[in-house]
Amino acid sequence: MSNIKVLIVEDEPIIAENIKALLQQVNYTVVGIAFTKNQALELLENTSPTIALLDINLGNNLHGIEIAEHINTHYNIPFLYLTSYSSKLILDKVKHTFPMGYIVKPFDESDLFTAIEIALSNYSSIKKNTVISLETINKNSDIQLTKKEFIILQEIYSGLSNHQIAEKHFVSTNTVKTHVQNIYSKLNVHNRADAIVAIRKILNS
Amino acid sequence: MSNIKVLIVEDEPIIAENIKALLQQVNYTVVGIAFTKNQALELLENTSPTIALLDINLGNNLHGIEIAEHINTHYNIPFLYLTSYSSKLILDKVKHTFPMGYIVKPFDESDLFTAIEIALSNYSSIKKNTVISLETINKNSDIQLTKKEFIILQEIYSGLSNHQIAEKHFVSTNTVKTHVQNIYSKLNVHNRADAIVAIRKILNS
DNA sequence: GGGTTTTTCATCCAAAAGGATGAATTTTAG
DNA sequence: CTAAAATTCATCCTTTTGGATGAAAAACCC
């Protein structure tokens, strides 16, 4: 029983079922097959996949890219593009969605497996560069930050001084200091640089 | 004329030449073909490739992995493994070398091209998490840090105080302060947190 | 609607960092 | 060998942080 949950977005039922079969051979769980964009969004929300495979038939169908953008803005999972052929043109068009890789059709079980394994492996390294999220912090560690603490932590992370934070958020420097101290206490650090390092570690965990 | 310089490490001359031809078709520059580990190390040093393709024939030949480790410790470029077949076993053995991907033989021009493009694209995202390198800093920006400044910058980046840095490197706190000030001046920042942010930006550029 | 948590703010003090300047010593490069 | 660059260290002073404690609003929850 694999704990890797794959979402397949592919409008060709035959191909989709084929992929599903291949994945199940290597013991992945296929949480669903989406034939349309709306189905994809629904399955993303309801099945919490570990990774998504998105079909892109460049030309009229740009749903894959839209779904990719939706994943980037709403979820924290990697995705791979399934594409019939690869060219500089395609790469340029979809690069900005930051896929973890491409799977060029036709592919066999091992191609699929390799691509997914690498994607998952690389993703845990990559995600650390993205904007820090409160959920990530609170879920990936035993600390529980409040909303304001998290906001201030982000400002610290981006290099602002207490005074700058105070101005930006229309509160007094004293208030900021209090929050900062509470944050330090929760993170078990004693200064800004260590707080940043602590966050880096959590994001990279 | 492509500015992407590829190093091929492959002990089978026929395959190597084939790869070279494929790469040149898609306008990459092949800076060299290494048939042995020593040749690979030499070419790495002398030709400054943008990316390396490493053959791994698991079994008796583990040179690919050793070269990968050498790249990880000495250079700042991504590499891909060329492998005859992929299996969970292989992946487990080489995963720790953090390849940017795998190319499973046999492959065609577009497989190769796709894999390299993705590797390069992802690498610029991933490298930011790795240890900061002096070369990266000095080449990716107009600042020029000295060795000691770079060492101290790393300590700042990892959250040490001036006092801790002084103890660790057997110099006085005053010396550290001087270096820190020179670093700030070069980075055009005025405190630790901003220095860390500045480095983050350079690494992500 | 009453208790809990969060957010707000203050004061006092200590420690650390930041800034300016000057200077001796060591390393490096031509 | 010698000039330039890098590393080392010091002193003086200012600003920012960090730490402790107390406390009043505001928001939230059941």
XYZ file of C-alpha atoms (C1' of nucleotides) in Angstrom:
470
model
C 0.000 0.000 0.000
C 1.652 3.086 -1.266
C 1.094 6.395 0.463
C 1.657 8.326 -2.736
C -1.634 9.667 -4.011
C -1.695 10.580 -7.664
C -4.246 12.713 -9.440
C -4.490 12.203 -13.183
C -5.836 14.985 -15.363
C -6.275 13.661 -18.860
C -9.181 14.108 -21.209
C -8.577 10.924 -23.149
C -10.208 8.139 -21.098
C -8.132 5.431 -22.702
C -4.838 7.090 -21.951
C -5.996 8.003 -18.468
C -6.942 4.437 -17.665
C -3.667 3.238 -19.070
C -1.741 5.591 -16.821
C -3.832 4.524 -13.884
C -3.043 0.897 -14.541
C 0.670 1.613 -14.844
C 0.673 3.544 -11.601
C -1.161 0.831 -9.767
C 1.371 -1.677 -11.005
C 4.043 0.240 -9.159
C 1.801 0.524 -6.153
C 0.698 4.104 -6.305
C -2.763 5.128 -5.243
C -4.697 6.886 -7.963
C -7.086 9.178 -6.147
C -8.937 10.118 -9.258
C -9.060 10.829 -12.944
C -10.243 14.228 -14.063
C -11.416 14.632 -17.620
C -12.172 18.319 -17.272
C -10.753 21.298 -15.487
C -13.648 21.488 -13.053
C -13.312 17.846 -12.176
C -9.636 18.454 -11.568
C -10.272 21.327 -9.174
C -12.844 19.261 -7.341
C -10.560 16.265 -6.982
C -7.690 18.476 -5.877
C -9.833 19.820 -3.100
C -11.410 16.570 -2.026
C -8.730 13.941 -2.406
C -5.548 15.736 -1.300
C -3.231 14.168 -3.862
C 0.519 14.012 -3.284
C 1.242 14.804 -6.890
C -0.690 15.619 -10.040
C -0.140 14.555 -13.634
C -1.467 17.155 -16.032
C -2.095 16.554 -19.667
C -1.160 19.406 -21.944
C -2.251 19.345 -25.521
C -0.952 22.663 -26.561
C -3.131 24.415 -29.054
C -6.753 24.835 -28.143
C -6.498 23.126 -24.789
C -4.706 25.186 -22.180
C -6.554 23.708 -19.244
C -3.432 21.964 -18.033
C -1.679 25.264 -17.557
C -4.645 26.779 -15.797
C -4.827 23.849 -13.445
C -1.113 24.182 -12.841
C -1.544 27.810 -11.899
C -4.359 26.874 -9.610
C -2.188 24.292 -7.907
C 0.593 26.809 -7.485
C -1.654 29.357 -5.874
C -3.823 27.064 -3.782
C -1.914 23.904 -2.975
C 1.464 22.732 -1.975
C 2.057 19.761 -4.237
C 4.228 19.126 -7.286
C 2.885 18.306 -10.709
C 4.181 16.849 -13.927
C 3.067 17.584 -17.438
C 2.105 14.804 -19.792
C 2.918 15.908 -23.271
C 2.827 14.247 -26.652
C 5.943 15.876 -27.948
C 8.417 18.322 -26.557
C 9.726 21.421 -28.177
C 11.241 24.684 -27.202
C 7.890 26.268 -27.886
C 6.022 24.153 -25.391
C 8.654 24.515 -22.761
C 8.611 28.257 -23.026
C 4.861 28.358 -22.767
C 4.590 26.308 -19.606
C 7.872 26.929 -17.876
C 6.396 29.758 -15.887
C 4.103 27.321 -14.109
C 7.123 25.584 -12.581
C 6.334 21.950 -13.298
C 8.546 19.453 -11.537
C 9.085 17.708 -14.837
C 7.623 16.442 -18.039
C 6.612 13.025 -19.158
C 6.777 12.664 -22.887
C 4.333 10.271 -24.475
C 4.634 7.483 -25.155
C 6.100 6.379 -21.878
C 6.288 3.136 -20.012
C 5.911 2.181 -16.404
C 9.493 2.954 -15.496
C 9.454 6.372 -17.133
C 6.391 7.231 -15.160
C 7.787 5.869 -11.960
C 11.108 7.602 -12.376
C 9.538 10.934 -13.172
C 7.245 10.800 -10.168
C 9.948 9.707 -7.777
C 12.265 12.471 -8.922
C 9.509 15.027 -8.827
C 8.623 14.150 -5.270
C 12.232 14.041 -4.256
C 13.043 17.386 -5.801
C 9.886 19.047 -4.654
C 10.770 18.823 -1.010
C 13.914 20.742 -1.865
C 12.214 23.298 -4.000
C 9.292 24.190 -1.824
C 11.575 25.811 0.671
C 12.044 28.726 -1.651
C 8.434 29.519 -1.951
C 6.656 31.956 0.234
C 6.419 30.683 3.747
C 2.952 29.642 4.747
C 1.459 29.624 8.174
C 0.128 26.147 7.579
C 3.571 24.901 6.662
C 5.031 26.328 9.819
C 2.299 25.147 12.116
C 1.964 21.712 10.567
C 5.599 20.904 9.998
C 6.616 21.666 13.523
C 5.222 21.569 17.006
C 5.032 25.326 17.288
C 1.758 27.184 16.941
C 2.006 30.764 15.828
C -0.917 33.152 15.892
C -1.855 35.111 12.783
C -0.160 38.312 13.826
C 2.904 36.480 14.986
C 3.092 34.830 11.618
C 2.745 38.119 9.791
C 5.509 39.642 11.837
C 7.645 36.576 11.368
C 7.301 37.037 7.627
C 8.459 40.625 7.947
C 11.425 39.493 9.986
C 12.109 36.868 7.360
C 12.148 39.551 4.712
C 14.557 41.664 6.684
C 12.472 44.434 8.211
C 13.423 46.072 11.503
C 10.985 46.390 14.377
C 10.460 50.005 13.528
C 9.762 49.252 9.859
C 7.317 46.522 10.808
C 5.561 48.872 13.199
C 5.159 51.519 10.517
C 3.993 49.089 7.911
C 1.328 47.593 10.155
C 0.285 50.762 11.980
C 1.149 49.580 15.458
C 3.707 50.781 17.954
C 7.243 49.488 18.044
C 6.516 48.167 21.510
C 3.767 45.993 20.154
C 6.061 44.629 17.521
C 8.665 43.917 20.158
C 6.168 41.972 22.198
C 5.202 39.858 19.217
C 8.828 39.350 18.322
C 9.595 38.147 21.802
C 6.682 35.751 21.752
C 7.829 34.442 18.395
C 11.355 33.933 19.676
C 10.004 32.132 22.663
C 7.969 29.782 20.482
C 10.791 29.196 18.021
C 13.243 28.842 20.864
C 15.651 31.389 19.416
C 17.020 34.651 20.700
C 17.534 36.873 17.703
C 16.418 37.618 14.175
C 19.077 35.723 12.314
C 18.368 32.572 14.299
C 14.662 32.997 13.684
C 15.301 33.122 9.953
C 17.477 30.042 10.185
C 14.786 28.257 12.170
C 12.200 29.039 9.511
C 14.555 27.901 6.806
C 14.933 24.596 8.610
C 11.204 24.106 8.985
C 10.613 24.942 5.334
C 13.302 22.487 4.330
C 12.129 19.688 6.572
C 25.081 29.136 -31.068
C 23.863 27.846 -27.774
C 25.419 28.999 -24.554
C 24.591 25.730 -22.827
C 27.749 23.704 -22.373
C 27.232 20.015 -21.816
C 29.741 17.544 -20.448
C 29.121 13.917 -21.363
C 30.498 11.186 -19.148
C 29.965 7.862 -20.852
C 32.373 5.003 -21.250
C 30.810 3.649 -24.412
C 32.234 5.739 -27.260
C 29.417 4.897 -29.606
C 26.737 5.993 -27.217
C 28.728 9.059 -26.258
C 29.124 10.152 -29.840
C 25.469 9.525 -30.447
C 24.504 11.740 -27.550
C 26.903 14.373 -28.741
C 25.320 14.362 -32.171
C 21.832 14.623 -30.699
C 22.858 17.533 -28.525
C 24.463 19.365 -31.379
C 21.303 18.927 -33.395
C 19.466 20.938 -30.784
C 22.254 23.466 -30.712
C 24.000 22.633 -27.466
C 27.732 22.911 -27.120
C 29.377 19.683 -26.066
C 32.476 20.733 -24.183
C 33.829 17.235 -23.938
C 33.305 13.533 -23.621
C 34.860 11.772 -20.678
C 35.335 8.033 -20.862
C 36.850 7.728 -17.409
C 36.400 9.338 -14.047
C 39.705 11.181 -14.251
C 38.860 12.584 -17.626
C 35.573 13.743 -16.199
C 37.224 15.566 -13.315
C 39.656 17.195 -15.685
C 36.976 18.351 -18.090
C 34.864 19.622 -15.234
C 37.726 21.795 -14.123
C 38.843 23.005 -17.506
C 35.688 23.440 -19.535
C 33.194 24.838 -16.993
C 30.158 22.961 -18.284
C 26.659 24.223 -17.594
C 25.371 20.720 -17.006
C 26.752 17.193 -16.932
C 25.289 13.938 -18.187
C 26.578 11.024 -16.151
C 26.338 7.440 -17.212
C 25.530 5.013 -14.452
C 25.827 1.339 -15.091
C 25.013 0.098 -11.693
C 26.939 -2.960 -10.686
C 30.693 -2.759 -10.997
C 30.758 0.787 -12.264
C 29.998 3.366 -9.614
C 32.068 6.093 -11.150
C 29.002 8.068 -12.106
C 28.024 8.400 -8.480
C 31.524 9.388 -7.468
C 31.604 12.050 -10.129
C 28.215 13.237 -8.963
C 29.519 13.588 -5.441
C 32.509 15.465 -6.728
C 30.273 17.841 -8.611
C 28.173 18.400 -5.529
C 31.134 19.241 -3.375
C 33.192 21.198 -5.872
C 30.928 22.746 -8.460
C 27.651 24.451 -8.793
C 26.066 22.773 -11.786
C 23.229 20.295 -12.208
C 23.690 16.835 -13.624
C 21.502 14.108 -15.061
C 22.005 10.388 -14.925
C 21.944 8.300 -18.054
C 20.672 4.918 -17.104
C 19.777 1.814 -19.056
C 16.837 0.941 -16.929
C 15.212 2.450 -13.918
C 14.140 0.684 -10.821
C 13.500 1.449 -7.228
C 16.883 -0.058 -6.458
C 18.821 2.325 -8.640
C 16.901 5.324 -7.482
C 17.597 4.513 -3.869
C 21.285 4.101 -4.554
C 21.773 7.414 -6.302
C 19.089 9.589 -4.839
C 21.472 10.921 -2.215
C 23.554 12.532 -4.928
C 20.631 14.783 -5.830
C 20.541 14.434 -9.577
C 18.290 16.880 -11.372
C 16.784 13.995 -13.270
C 17.283 10.763 -15.104
C 17.405 9.958 -18.751
C 16.423 6.414 -19.421
C 18.030 4.750 -22.431
C 17.080 4.497 -25.136
C 16.116 8.110 -25.593
C 15.682 10.406 -28.532
C 16.571 13.995 -29.186
C 13.469 15.411 -27.602
C 13.839 13.327 -24.427
C 17.342 14.608 -24.043
C 16.398 18.157 -24.784
C 13.447 18.114 -22.428
C 15.432 16.589 -19.607
C 18.223 19.134 -19.931
C 15.901 22.101 -20.189
C 13.981 21.016 -17.133
C 17.123 20.275 -15.228
C 18.516 23.721 -15.906
C 15.232 25.363 -15.155
C 14.749 23.543 -11.888
C 18.331 23.865 -10.853
C 18.171 27.608 -10.595
C 15.343 27.123 -8.143
C 17.007 24.394 -6.191
C 20.460 25.826 -5.873
C 19.193 28.493 -3.588
C 18.750 25.953 -0.858
C 22.180 24.564 -1.109
C 25.190 25.917 0.625
C 26.009 29.330 -0.676
C 29.132 29.452 -2.776
C 31.532 32.315 -3.126
C 31.561 31.894 -6.866
C 27.800 32.166 -7.004
C 27.853 35.353 -5.023
C 30.692 36.958 -6.889
C 29.559 35.895 -10.329
C 25.839 36.457 -9.972
C 26.209 39.988 -8.717
C 28.505 42.916 -9.066
C 29.859 42.564 -5.569
C 33.251 41.046 -4.887
C 33.679 39.493 -1.486
C 37.029 38.364 -0.175
C 37.468 34.863 1.211
C 37.207 35.857 4.832
C 34.267 38.084 4.161
C 32.576 35.197 2.463
C 33.257 32.863 5.368
C 31.838 35.351 7.800
C 28.869 35.967 5.567
C 28.148 32.241 5.681
C 28.228 32.322 9.456
C 25.853 35.263 9.453
C 23.662 33.361 7.029
C 23.571 30.462 9.441
C 22.606 32.682 12.323
C 25.775 33.129 14.374
C 26.417 36.255 16.421
C 29.607 38.260 16.066
C 30.868 36.749 19.289
C 30.141 33.203 18.138
C 31.854 33.830 14.821
C 34.871 35.270 16.615
C 35.179 32.207 18.859
C 34.712 29.785 16.019
C 37.382 31.381 13.889
C 39.822 32.350 16.642
C 39.763 36.065 15.998
C 38.575 38.968 18.090
C 35.037 40.247 18.020
C 36.403 43.526 16.727
C 37.833 41.808 13.704
C 34.543 40.148 13.020
C 32.803 43.475 13.342
C 35.147 45.023 10.820
C 34.474 42.248 8.342
C 30.767 42.470 8.962
C 30.810 46.176 8.269
C 32.748 45.687 5.060
C 30.283 43.019 4.014
C 27.339 45.294 4.743
C 28.985 48.023 2.771
C 29.470 45.737 -0.219
C 25.980 44.284 -0.013
C 24.553 47.712 0.588
C 22.666 46.641 3.697
C 22.772 47.730 7.299
C 22.002 44.689 9.384
C 22.114 40.925 9.511
C 18.577 40.210 8.469
C 18.945 42.366 5.385
C 22.227 40.680 4.561
C 20.522 37.299 4.668
C 17.752 38.590 2.460
C 20.294 40.005 0.031
C 22.035 36.650 -0.207
C 18.729 34.911 -0.684
C 18.003 37.197 -3.596
C 21.362 36.601 -5.216
C 21.011 32.842 -4.810
C 17.568 32.970 -6.353
C 18.533 35.195 -9.218
C -22.302 36.729 27.744
C -18.496 35.252 30.101
C -14.029 33.211 30.012
C -9.971 32.576 27.094
C -6.821 33.947 23.751
C -4.878 37.483 21.054
C -3.424 41.894 20.244
C -2.184 46.080 21.822
C 1.077 49.109 24.502
C 4.404 50.730 28.232
C 8.683 51.002 31.069
C 13.253 49.677 32.503
C 17.458 47.588 31.796
C 21.124 44.788 29.497
C 23.282 42.994 25.482
C 24.293 43.097 20.802
C 24.828 45.249 16.644
C 25.960 49.113 13.772
C 29.009 53.088 12.240
C 33.343 55.789 11.884
C 38.080 55.983 12.019
C 42.798 54.704 12.436
C 46.331 51.497 12.199
C 49.482 47.310 12.352
C 50.343 42.887 10.249
C 50.027 39.419 6.802
C 49.126 37.766 2.121
C 49.064 38.152 -2.557
C 50.320 39.360 -7.068
C 53.164 41.469 -10.573
C 61.180 42.438 -3.861
C 57.641 45.652 -3.397
C 53.235 47.782 -3.858
C 48.447 46.623 -3.264
C 44.990 44.086 -1.060
C 43.332 41.590 2.738
C 43.168 40.558 7.491
C 43.729 41.727 11.992
C 42.588 44.682 16.046
C 41.219 48.865 18.851
C 38.353 52.762 20.658
C 34.330 55.606 20.951
C 29.743 56.353 20.354
C 24.785 55.531 18.711
C 21.022 52.681 17.579
C 18.650 48.553 17.669
C 17.495 44.303 19.889
C 16.475 41.355 23.406
C 14.428 40.207 27.987
C 11.190 40.788 31.935
C 6.978 42.277 33.584
C 2.486 44.268 33.815
C -1.701 45.501 31.884
C -5.658 47.195 29.041
C -8.450 46.508 24.843
C -10.164 43.541 21.244
C -11.341 39.286 19.204
C -12.793 34.698 19.638
C -15.171 30.663 21.272
C -18.659 27.750 23.294
